[in-house]
Short mmCIF file of C-alpha atoms in Angstrom, two decimals:
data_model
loop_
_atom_site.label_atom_id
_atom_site.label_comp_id
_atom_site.label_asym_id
_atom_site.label_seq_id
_atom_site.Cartn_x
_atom_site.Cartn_y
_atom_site.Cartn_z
CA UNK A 1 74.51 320.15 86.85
CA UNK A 2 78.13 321.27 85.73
CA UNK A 3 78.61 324.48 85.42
CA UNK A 4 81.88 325.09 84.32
CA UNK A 5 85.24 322.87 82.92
CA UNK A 6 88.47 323.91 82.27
CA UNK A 7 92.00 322.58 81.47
CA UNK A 8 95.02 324.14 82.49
CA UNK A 9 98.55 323.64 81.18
CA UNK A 10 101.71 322.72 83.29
CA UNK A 11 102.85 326.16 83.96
CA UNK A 12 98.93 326.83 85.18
CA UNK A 13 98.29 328.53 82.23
CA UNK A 14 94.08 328.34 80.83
CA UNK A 15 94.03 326.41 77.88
CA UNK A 16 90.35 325.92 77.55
CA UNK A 17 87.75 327.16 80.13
CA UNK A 18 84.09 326.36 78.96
CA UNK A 19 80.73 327.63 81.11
CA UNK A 20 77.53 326.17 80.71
CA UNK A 21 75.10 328.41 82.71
CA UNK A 22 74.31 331.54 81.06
CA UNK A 23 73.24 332.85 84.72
CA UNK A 24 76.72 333.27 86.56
CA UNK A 25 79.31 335.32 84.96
CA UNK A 26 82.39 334.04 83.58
CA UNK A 27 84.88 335.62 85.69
CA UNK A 28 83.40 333.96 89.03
CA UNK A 29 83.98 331.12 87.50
CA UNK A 30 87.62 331.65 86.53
CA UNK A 31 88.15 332.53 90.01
CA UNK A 32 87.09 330.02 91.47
CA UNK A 33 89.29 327.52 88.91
CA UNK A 34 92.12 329.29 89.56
CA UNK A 35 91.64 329.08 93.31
CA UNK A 36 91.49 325.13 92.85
CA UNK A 37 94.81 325.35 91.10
CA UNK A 38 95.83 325.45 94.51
CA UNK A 39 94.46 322.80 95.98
CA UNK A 40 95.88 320.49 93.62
CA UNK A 41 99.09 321.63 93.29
CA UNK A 42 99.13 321.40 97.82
CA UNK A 43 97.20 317.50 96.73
CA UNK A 44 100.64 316.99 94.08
CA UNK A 45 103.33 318.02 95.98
CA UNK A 46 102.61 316.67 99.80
CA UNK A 47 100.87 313.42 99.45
CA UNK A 48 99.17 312.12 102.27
CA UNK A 49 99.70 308.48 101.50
CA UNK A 50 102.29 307.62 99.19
CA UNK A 51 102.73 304.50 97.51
CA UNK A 52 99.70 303.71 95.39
CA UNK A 53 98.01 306.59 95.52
CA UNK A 54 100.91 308.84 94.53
CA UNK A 55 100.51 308.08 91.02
CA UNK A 56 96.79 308.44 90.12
CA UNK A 57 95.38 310.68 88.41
CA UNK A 58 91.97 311.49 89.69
CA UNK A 59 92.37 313.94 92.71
CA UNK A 60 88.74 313.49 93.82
CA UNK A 61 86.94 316.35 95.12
CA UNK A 62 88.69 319.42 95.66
CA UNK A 63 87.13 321.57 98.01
CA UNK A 64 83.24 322.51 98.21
CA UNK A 65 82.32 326.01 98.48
CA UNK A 66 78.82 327.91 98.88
CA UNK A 67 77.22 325.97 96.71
CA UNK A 68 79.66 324.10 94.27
CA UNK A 69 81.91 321.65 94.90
CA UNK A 70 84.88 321.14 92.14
CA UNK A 71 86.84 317.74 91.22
CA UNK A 72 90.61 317.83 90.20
CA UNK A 73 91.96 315.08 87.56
CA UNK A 74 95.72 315.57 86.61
CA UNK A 75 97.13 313.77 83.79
CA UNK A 76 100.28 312.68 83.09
CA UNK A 77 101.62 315.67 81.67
CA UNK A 78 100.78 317.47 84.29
CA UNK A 79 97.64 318.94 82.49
CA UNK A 80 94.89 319.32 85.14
CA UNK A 81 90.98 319.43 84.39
CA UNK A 82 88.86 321.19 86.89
CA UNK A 83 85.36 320.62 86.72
CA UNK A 84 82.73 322.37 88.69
CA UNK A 85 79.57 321.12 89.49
CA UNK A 86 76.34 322.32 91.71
CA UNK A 87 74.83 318.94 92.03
CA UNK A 88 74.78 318.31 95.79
CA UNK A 89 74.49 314.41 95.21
CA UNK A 90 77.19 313.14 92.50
CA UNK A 91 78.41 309.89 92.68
CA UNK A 92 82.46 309.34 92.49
CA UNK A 93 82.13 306.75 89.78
CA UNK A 94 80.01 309.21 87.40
CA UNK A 95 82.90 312.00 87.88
CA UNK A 96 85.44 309.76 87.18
CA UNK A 97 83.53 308.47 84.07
CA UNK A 98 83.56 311.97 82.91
CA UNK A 99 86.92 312.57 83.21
CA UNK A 100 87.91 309.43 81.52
CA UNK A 101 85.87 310.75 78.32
CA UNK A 102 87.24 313.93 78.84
CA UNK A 103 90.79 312.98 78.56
CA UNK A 104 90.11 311.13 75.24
CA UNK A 105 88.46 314.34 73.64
CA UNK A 106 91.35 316.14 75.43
CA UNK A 107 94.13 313.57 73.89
CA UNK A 108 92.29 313.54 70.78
CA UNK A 109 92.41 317.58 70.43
CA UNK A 110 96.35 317.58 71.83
CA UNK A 111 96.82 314.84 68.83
CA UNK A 112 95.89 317.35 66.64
CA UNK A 113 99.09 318.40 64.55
CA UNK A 114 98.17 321.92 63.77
CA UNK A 115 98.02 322.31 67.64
CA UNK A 116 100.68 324.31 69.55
CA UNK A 117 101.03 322.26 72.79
CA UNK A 118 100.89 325.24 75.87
CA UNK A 119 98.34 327.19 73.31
CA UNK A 120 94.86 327.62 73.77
CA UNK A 121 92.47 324.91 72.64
CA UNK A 122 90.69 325.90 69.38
CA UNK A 123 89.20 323.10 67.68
CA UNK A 124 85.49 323.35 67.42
CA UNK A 125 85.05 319.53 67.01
CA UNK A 126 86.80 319.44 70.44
CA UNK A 127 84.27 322.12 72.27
CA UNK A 128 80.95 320.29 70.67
CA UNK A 129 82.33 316.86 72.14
CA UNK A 130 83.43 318.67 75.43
CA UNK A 131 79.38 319.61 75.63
CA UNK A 132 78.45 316.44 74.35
CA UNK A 133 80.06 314.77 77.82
CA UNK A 134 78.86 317.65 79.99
CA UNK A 135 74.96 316.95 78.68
CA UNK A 136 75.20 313.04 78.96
CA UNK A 137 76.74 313.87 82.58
CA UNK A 138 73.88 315.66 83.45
CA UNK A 139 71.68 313.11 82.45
CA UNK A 140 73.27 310.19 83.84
CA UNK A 141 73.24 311.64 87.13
CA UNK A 142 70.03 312.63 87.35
CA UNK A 143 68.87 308.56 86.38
CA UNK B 1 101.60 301.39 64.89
CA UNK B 2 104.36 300.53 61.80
CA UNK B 3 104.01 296.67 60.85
CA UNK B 4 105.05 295.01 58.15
CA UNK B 5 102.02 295.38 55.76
CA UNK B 6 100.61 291.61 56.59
CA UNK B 7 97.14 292.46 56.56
CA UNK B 8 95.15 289.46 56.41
CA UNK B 9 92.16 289.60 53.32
CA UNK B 10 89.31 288.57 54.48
CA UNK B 11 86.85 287.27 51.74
CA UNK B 12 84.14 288.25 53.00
CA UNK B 13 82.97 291.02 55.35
CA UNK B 14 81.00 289.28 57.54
CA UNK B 15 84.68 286.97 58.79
CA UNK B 16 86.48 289.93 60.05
CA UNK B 17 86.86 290.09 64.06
CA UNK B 18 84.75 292.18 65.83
CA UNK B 19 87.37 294.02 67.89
CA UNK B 20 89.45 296.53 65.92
CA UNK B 21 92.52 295.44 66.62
CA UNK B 22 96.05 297.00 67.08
CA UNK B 23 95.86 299.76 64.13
CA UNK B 24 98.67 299.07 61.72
CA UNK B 25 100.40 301.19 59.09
CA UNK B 26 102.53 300.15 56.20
CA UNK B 27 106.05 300.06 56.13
CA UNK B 28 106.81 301.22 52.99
CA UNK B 29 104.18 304.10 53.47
CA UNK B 30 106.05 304.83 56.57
CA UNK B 31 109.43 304.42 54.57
CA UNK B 32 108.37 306.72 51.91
CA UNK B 33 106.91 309.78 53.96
CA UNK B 34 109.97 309.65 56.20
CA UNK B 35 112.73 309.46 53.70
CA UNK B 36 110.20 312.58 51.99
CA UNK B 37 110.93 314.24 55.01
CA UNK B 38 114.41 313.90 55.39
CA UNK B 39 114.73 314.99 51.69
CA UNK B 40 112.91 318.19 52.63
CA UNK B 41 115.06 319.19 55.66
CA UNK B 42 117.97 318.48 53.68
CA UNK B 43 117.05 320.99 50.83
CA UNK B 44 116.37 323.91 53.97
CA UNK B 45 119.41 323.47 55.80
CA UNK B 46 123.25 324.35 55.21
CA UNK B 47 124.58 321.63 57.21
CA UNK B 48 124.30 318.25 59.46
CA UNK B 49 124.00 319.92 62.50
CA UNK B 50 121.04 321.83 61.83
CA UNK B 51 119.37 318.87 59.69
CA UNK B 52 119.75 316.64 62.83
CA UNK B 53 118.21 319.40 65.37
CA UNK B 54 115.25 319.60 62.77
CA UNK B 55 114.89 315.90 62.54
CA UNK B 56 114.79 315.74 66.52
CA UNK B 57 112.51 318.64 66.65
CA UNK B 58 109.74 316.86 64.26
CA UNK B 59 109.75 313.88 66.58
CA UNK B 60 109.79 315.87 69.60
CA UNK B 61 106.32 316.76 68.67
CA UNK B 62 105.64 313.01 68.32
CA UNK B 63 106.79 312.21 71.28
CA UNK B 64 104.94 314.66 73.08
CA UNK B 65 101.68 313.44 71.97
CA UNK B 66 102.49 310.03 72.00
CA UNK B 67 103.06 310.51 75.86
CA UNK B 68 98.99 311.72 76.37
CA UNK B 69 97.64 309.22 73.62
CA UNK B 70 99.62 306.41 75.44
CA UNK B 71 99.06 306.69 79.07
CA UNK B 72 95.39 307.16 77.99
CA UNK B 73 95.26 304.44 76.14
CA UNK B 74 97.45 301.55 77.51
CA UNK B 75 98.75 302.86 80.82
CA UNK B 76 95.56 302.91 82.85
CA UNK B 77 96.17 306.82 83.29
CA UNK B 78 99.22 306.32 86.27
CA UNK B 79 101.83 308.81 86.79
CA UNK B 80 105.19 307.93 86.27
CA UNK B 81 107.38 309.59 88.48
CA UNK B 82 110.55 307.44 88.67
CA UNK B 83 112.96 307.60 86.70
CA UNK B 84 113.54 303.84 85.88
CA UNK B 85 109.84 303.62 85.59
CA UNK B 86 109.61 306.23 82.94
CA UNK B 87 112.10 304.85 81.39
CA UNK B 88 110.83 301.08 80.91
CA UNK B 89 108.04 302.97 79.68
CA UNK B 90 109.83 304.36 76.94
CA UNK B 91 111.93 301.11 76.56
CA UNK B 92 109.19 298.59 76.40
CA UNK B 93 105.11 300.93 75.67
CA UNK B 94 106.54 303.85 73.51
CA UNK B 95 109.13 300.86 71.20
CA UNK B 96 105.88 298.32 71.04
CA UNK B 97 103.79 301.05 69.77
CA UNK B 98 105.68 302.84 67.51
CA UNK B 99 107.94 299.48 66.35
CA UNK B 100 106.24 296.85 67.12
CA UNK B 101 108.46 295.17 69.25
CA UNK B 102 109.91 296.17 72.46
CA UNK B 103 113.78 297.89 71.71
CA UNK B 104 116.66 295.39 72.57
CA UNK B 105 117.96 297.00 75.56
CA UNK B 106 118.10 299.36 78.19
CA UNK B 107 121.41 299.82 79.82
CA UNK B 108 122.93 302.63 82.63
CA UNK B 109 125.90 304.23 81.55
CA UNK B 110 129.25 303.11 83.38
CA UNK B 111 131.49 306.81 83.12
CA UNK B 112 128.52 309.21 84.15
CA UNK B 113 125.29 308.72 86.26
CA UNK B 114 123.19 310.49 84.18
CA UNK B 115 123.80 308.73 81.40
CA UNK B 116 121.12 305.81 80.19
CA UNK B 117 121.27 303.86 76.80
CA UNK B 118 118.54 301.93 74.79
CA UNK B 119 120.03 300.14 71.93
CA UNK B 120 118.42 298.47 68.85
CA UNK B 121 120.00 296.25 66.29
CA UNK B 122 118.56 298.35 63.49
CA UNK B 123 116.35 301.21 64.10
CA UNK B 124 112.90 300.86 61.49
CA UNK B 125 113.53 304.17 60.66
CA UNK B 126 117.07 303.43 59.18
CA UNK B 127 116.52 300.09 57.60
CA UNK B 128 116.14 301.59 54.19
CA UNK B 129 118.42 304.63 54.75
CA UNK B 130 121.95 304.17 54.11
CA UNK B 131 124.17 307.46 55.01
CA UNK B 132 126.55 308.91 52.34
CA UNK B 133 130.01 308.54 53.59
CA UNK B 134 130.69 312.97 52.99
CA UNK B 135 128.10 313.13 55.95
CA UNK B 136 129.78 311.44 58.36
CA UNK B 137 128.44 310.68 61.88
CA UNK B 138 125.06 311.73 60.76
CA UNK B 139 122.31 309.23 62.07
CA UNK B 140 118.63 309.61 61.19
CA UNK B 141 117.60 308.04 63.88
CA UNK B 142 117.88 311.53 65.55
CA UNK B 143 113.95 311.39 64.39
CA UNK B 144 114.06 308.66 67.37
CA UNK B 145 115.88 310.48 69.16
CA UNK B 146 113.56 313.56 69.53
CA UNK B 147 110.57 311.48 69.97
CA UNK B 148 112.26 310.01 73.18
CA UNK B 149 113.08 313.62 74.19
CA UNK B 150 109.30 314.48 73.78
CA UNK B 151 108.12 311.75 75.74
CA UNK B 152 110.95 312.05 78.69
CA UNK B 153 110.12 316.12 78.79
CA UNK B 154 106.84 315.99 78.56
CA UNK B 155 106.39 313.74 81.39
CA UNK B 156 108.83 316.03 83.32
CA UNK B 157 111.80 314.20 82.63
CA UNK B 158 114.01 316.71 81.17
CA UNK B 159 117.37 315.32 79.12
CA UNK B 160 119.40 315.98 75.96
CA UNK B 161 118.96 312.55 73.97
CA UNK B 162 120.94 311.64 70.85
CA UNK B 163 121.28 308.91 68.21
CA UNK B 164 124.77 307.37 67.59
CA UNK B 165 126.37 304.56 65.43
CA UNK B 166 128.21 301.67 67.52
CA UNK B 167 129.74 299.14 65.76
CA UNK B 168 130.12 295.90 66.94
CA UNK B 169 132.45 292.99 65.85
CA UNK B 170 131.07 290.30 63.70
CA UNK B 171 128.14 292.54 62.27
CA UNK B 172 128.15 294.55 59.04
CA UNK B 173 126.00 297.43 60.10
CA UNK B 174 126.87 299.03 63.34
CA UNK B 175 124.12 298.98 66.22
CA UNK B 176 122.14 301.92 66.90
CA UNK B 177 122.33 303.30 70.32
CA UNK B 178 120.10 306.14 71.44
CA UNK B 179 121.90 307.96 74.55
CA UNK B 180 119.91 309.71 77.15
CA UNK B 181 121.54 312.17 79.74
CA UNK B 182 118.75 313.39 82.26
CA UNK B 183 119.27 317.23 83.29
CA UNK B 184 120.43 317.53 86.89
CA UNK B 185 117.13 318.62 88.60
CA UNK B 186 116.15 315.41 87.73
CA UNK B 187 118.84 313.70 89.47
CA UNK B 188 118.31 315.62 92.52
CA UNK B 189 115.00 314.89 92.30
CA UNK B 190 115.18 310.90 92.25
CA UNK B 191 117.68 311.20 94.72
CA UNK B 192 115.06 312.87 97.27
CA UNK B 193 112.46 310.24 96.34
CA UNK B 194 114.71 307.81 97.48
#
């Protein structure tokens, strides 16, 4: 089940990080993100393949630790979304899914003219679709 | 996405496709707000200068957001990180969009290598404006302008873009060229990528 998402700016600055266990605390959690900021910008900037897979945007799984694992998705302003998950058994297509909805709520909140771009993420209707993906996610896993 | 206004009327409900189509705005709704908001900008500022950096800076927040909404939407969610891919982008996505049509051309400037140009015939934005002569070289299309600059910097692209006037023989109203000149990291940059 996810436990935590976040997106981070272009300068790796939060803009929205979101938990949904009540059991760890927060600042593990932010930790751990920030430790995958890493990770993708190592993925970003020395390609192991170039050519087609230079350009795409889902980075896959990041690196597992004790008992999470966390995916990377960059888009194509540079605005990465971490997600971090302690299901031992999710499929690549399901994450991917995710993201995909993800990015809409995220382009839909960035459309938004009342939002400053490199601020924090405050719309509400933004958060309750955020956990509106994270609960179907759960779900369609688990099927 | 700023058409003409032909909306087809469909007598009844039950005719209309299912799909939901390209989303379409009015022209003259488009004409109206915009020539609103040069009218506003002009009663806050002293002179042309300053009216064309605030024109730019409204569609630099277009542009910005038209970069996520568009690579979403159309691009299949790939990176561009070359700079004559970026700039077909612009050139053919970013004009359909907006304009409906793809702009007229893209050309590389011949003095400098920095230097890129898309022209149009007649921007949308102008068609119904028509500058006072006391104002000179003024061009709204500097609204175009910044919403190129939004799109080229947030896709990290950065450049100074502007909007000029060049008349051609045989035409009454002069062409509209918007000129890009990319900031030297990212020559350096495409230069490494080879």
């Amino acid at each position: 089940m996810i436990v935590c998402v976040a997106v981070v700016g272009h300068q790796n600055n939060p803009l929205y990080i979101q938990s949904f266990t009540e059991a760890d605390d927060a600042l593990k959690l932010h930790h751990i993100v920030h430790c995958s900021l890493d990770v993708v910008d190592e993925r970003v900037n020395n390609p192991k393949r170039s050519g087609p897979t230079l350009n795409e945007t889902f980075l896959g799984l990041l690196y597992p630790t004790e008992n999470y694992k966390v995916y990377g998705y960059l888009t194509n302003t540079k605005v990465k979304f971490i997600l971090v998950t302690t299901d031992l058994d999710v499929r690549d297509a399901d994450v991917r899914n995710f993201f995909r909805r993800f990015h809409s709520a995220y382009v839909d909140a960035v459309s938004n003219p009342f939002h400053v771009p490199g601020k924090k993420i405050t719309s509400r209707t933004f958060a309750e679709r955020v956990s509106g993906i994270v609960k179907s996610f759960g779900l369609s896993s688990a099927g | 996405m700023i058409g003409v206004g032909k909306i087809k009327q469909y007598s009844n409900v039950l005719d209309k496709p299912l799909s939901k189509g390209k989303q379409e705005v009015s022209l003259s709704a488009f004409s109206f707000l915009f020539s609103e908001l040069v009218q506003y900008n002009q009663t806050q500022v002293d002179n042309i200068t300053e009216l064309e950096r605030r024109l730019e800076d409204a569609g630099y927040s277009v542009g910005a957001r038209v970069l996520e909404l568009l690579c979403h939407r159309e691009k299949g969610n790939r990176r561009e990180t070359r700079l004559l891919g970026i700039l077909s982008f612009v050139h053919s996505t970013v004009w359909k969009v907006l304009f409906g049509k793809v702009a007229d051309s893209l050309e590389k400037g011949t003095e400098h290598e920095d230097e890129y140009m898309i022209s149009e015939k007649e921007l949308l934005v102008n068609r119904f404006i028509s500058i006072p002569k006391d104002m000179g070289t003024f061009n709204c299309g500097a609204f175009v302008a910044g919403i190129v600059r939004g799109v080229l910097d947030s896709a990290g692209f950065p450049a100074v873009v502007s909007a000029h006037f060049v008349p051609v023989e045989g035409q009454q109203r002069p062409r509209t060229t918007i000129l890009i000149k990319f900031a030297e990291e990212v020559l350096r940059r495409e230069a490494r990528l080879g």
